Amino acid sequence: MSAAEHRAVAIGASAGAIQALLQILPALPEDYALPVLVVVHVPPGRRSELTTLFAAKCRVHVCEGEDKQPIEPGTVTFAPPDYHMLVEPGGTISLSADEPVYFSRPSIDVLFESAADAYGPGLVGVVLTGANEDGARGLRAVAEAGGVTLVQDPATAYARAMPQAAVAACRKATVLALGGIVEALLAAGTR
Amino acid sequence: MNDGGMDSEKIEDIEIRLLLEALYRRYHYDFRNYAQASIKRRLRQARERQGIKTFSALQDRILHDPAVAARVVRFLTVQVSDFFRDPSYFKAIREKVVPHLKTYPSLKIWIAGCSAGEELHSFAILFREEGLEDRTLFYATDINQEALDAAARGIYPLDRIAAFTENYRLAGGKASLSDYYTTGYGGAVFDKTLRERVVFSDHSLVTDAVFSEMQLISCRNVMIYFDKPLQDRAVGLFRDSLARGGFLGLGSKESLRFSEHAEAFSEFVREEKIYQRRKV
């Protein structure tokens, strides 16, 4: 994988998300060449703690997505609580208050499907630990658009249902432990 | 000719453009400047519900069968909200905006994109508790007539009431939400006197003109469905519809930061996305 052909990373995680993301996001260098869009299932509380938590531990810039915000390389953007986060073809964020998908808003599928449309083969989609099936349909859309699909090895996941569903829906996905995912992301987006 | 994966995606985009153009030319519903990613998602769901394989086939049905068009339009415009969604927003309205509103002898308030009336009722309750009700006229607008009808009925499913009640409490409600509704018709029926000073109207932020001189416009999670040029049009409409010093409330993740009309407003309660139209 070379940086030239990759345009963005999309990550979805649910139960056990924080521990898994703490192994991934702080490993990204300050000049990471790709934007990283992240959906974590969080309750619809008003302000998410994720941004504060990860900003303190990451070298890349960390923010919460706002409507019409331009998507920047070297920036981790978390979907805000109680909204779906989508990628517009022009490379900006758009938000939606459409009904939850699998009881979740934000939904991993919604992010992945729109990002697959916008980035096509340039997208790296990553499904991590979780106890539901969100992300499976989205990861298949990433694969169908020619993107790279990575799934956390269910055997190493805090909750295995979500990565298992993702692998079942997307047989070509590369199954890796978190260390392998970090290596793949570094290879995809290091200048 | 190449008909690989990339090109088939592009065909879908062409089809969506044509379908939206057809809806506009035939029925004057204009979704052409909606944010592409979300309108595409809604259209895919609409197509699946109709059991139709391609957008071209859906377009054919829309053009030739007004009933199908009406169903698709309803599906594209339906929106669900909550009573006192984002309680801290309503708390800020109550504590910071209401003191200004109390200085006016009469008030016009516009709930733009009121969907099924959850936010309208929230404002009506808040204004009653703050003693502003008698001097206020509410304008509740939406492009979805079914939603407007639902707003005018004011009946909500009982299973949503617990969440509404908690929001009301967090928003600084002064009584009990149950004071405002009775149960019946399989739901919570909100007191019709809350709607006595409400004008319901079919109004489109996309195609219709300035409304009237308002002291407060609340338009939350509506413009997220618009692209940037259409957002600019809507914000321009709000600017021209607001009295000087009037207030504009947006959704918690919306802002005027990327708007070409940003300079016409100042941040009034920044963290709640409440703006004030500048006086000069």
Tab-separated table of C-alpha atoms in Angstrom, chain A residues 44 46-48 64-70 80-84 86-90 94-101 105 107 110 113-114 116-117 119-121 137 144-145, chain B residues 5-6 9 12 35-38 40-42 44-45 48 75 78-80 82 85-89 221 223-228 231 251-255 257-258 271-273:
chain	number	residue	atom	x	y	z
A	44	PRO	CA	-26.944	10.433	22.908
A	46	ARG	CA	-24.913	16.085	24.723
A	47	ARG	CA	-21.146	16.255	24.683
A	48	SER	CA	-18.956	13.342	23.914
A	64	GLU	CA	-15.823	16.160	16.609
A	65	GLY	CA	-17.517	16.457	13.219
A	66	GLU	CA	-19.554	19.579	12.495
A	67	ASP	CA	-21.857	20.002	9.561
A	68	LYS	CA	-20.075	21.148	6.359
A	69	GLN	CA	-16.660	20.906	7.983
A	70	PRO	CA	-13.892	20.242	5.445
A	80	PRO	CA	-20.960	13.533	17.223
A	81	PRO	CA	-23.415	11.811	19.565
A	82	ASP	CA	-26.984	11.550	18.242
A	83	TYR	CA	-26.099	12.300	14.607
A	84	HIS	CA	-25.084	10.189	11.659
A	86	LEU	CA	-21.551	11.222	6.260
A	87	VAL	CA	-18.927	12.158	3.694
A	88	GLU	CA	-19.968	14.439	0.862
A	89	PRO	CA	-18.325	13.865	-2.541
A	90	GLY	CA	-16.616	17.271	-2.266
A	94	SER	CA	-22.491	16.291	6.474
A	95	LEU	CA	-24.585	15.270	9.431
A	96	SER	CA	-27.999	13.671	9.530
A	97	ALA	CA	-30.622	13.229	12.229
A	98	ASP	CA	-32.234	10.337	10.346
A	99	GLU	CA	-33.494	7.487	12.466
A	100	PRO	CA	-30.961	5.253	14.223
A	101	VAL	CA	-29.634	2.194	12.376
A	105	ARG	CA	-26.899	7.038	15.854
A	107	SER	CA	-24.130	4.454	12.657
A	110	VAL	CA	-24.002	5.176	7.305
A	113	GLU	CA	-21.482	3.691	2.768
A	114	SER	CA	-21.144	7.423	2.178
A	116	ALA	CA	-17.241	4.396	-0.009
A	117	ASP	CA	-19.253	6.526	-2.441
A	119	TYR	CA	-13.566	7.814	-1.914
A	120	GLY	CA	-14.124	4.594	-3.857
A	121	PRO	CA	-10.903	2.537	-3.961
A	137	ARG	CA	-23.112	-3.760	5.459
A	144	GLU	CA	-17.602	-3.193	-3.541
A	145	ALA	CA	-16.221	0.269	-4.232
B	5	GLY	CA	-17.144	-0.889	-10.528
B	6	MET	CA	-16.181	2.771	-10.538
B	9	GLU	CA	-21.185	4.124	-9.114
B	12	GLU	CA	-26.096	5.864	-9.999
B	35	ALA	CA	-26.526	17.378	0.622
B	36	GLN	CA	-25.731	14.539	-1.760
B	37	ALA	CA	-24.708	11.858	0.703
B	38	SER	CA	-27.870	12.033	2.795
B	40	LYS	CA	-28.701	9.454	-1.771
B	41	ARG	CA	-29.183	7.397	1.369
B	42	ARG	CA	-32.840	8.394	1.655
B	44	ARG	CA	-31.885	4.263	-1.763
B	45	GLN	CA	-34.260	3.471	1.079
B	48	GLU	CA	-35.938	-0.382	-1.760
B	75	PHE	CA	-40.254	9.772	2.622
B	78	VAL	CA	-40.078	13.092	7.029
B	79	GLN	CA	-38.149	13.923	10.176
B	80	VAL	CA	-38.483	12.884	13.783
B	82	ASP	CA	-38.057	15.038	20.463
B	85	ARG	CA	-34.281	17.833	22.157
B	86	ASP	CA	-30.917	18.990	23.539
B	87	PRO	CA	-32.336	20.219	26.853
B	88	SER	CA	-29.439	22.637	27.344
B	89	TYR	CA	-30.584	24.517	24.225
B	221	ASN	CA	-31.220	19.953	12.163
B	223	MET	CA	-30.093	22.758	7.142
B	224	ILE	CA	-27.813	19.765	7.713
B	225	TYR	CA	-29.703	18.221	4.795
B	226	PHE	CA	-28.788	21.113	2.476
B	227	ASP	CA	-25.633	21.634	0.457
B	228	LYS	CA	-23.546	24.738	1.044
B	231	GLN	CA	-27.598	26.616	3.311
B	251	GLY	CA	-28.842	22.412	15.897
B	252	SER	CA	-26.028	21.516	18.270
B	253	LYS	CA	-23.626	20.512	15.468
B	254	GLU	CA	-24.580	23.249	13.009
B	255	SER	CA	-22.887	26.613	12.838
B	257	ARG	CA	-18.880	29.279	10.656
B	258	PHE	CA	-18.962	28.164	7.024
B	271	GLU	CA	-22.108	26.454	22.915
B	272	GLU	CA	-25.858	26.239	22.176
B	273	LYS	CA	-25.554	27.640	18.644
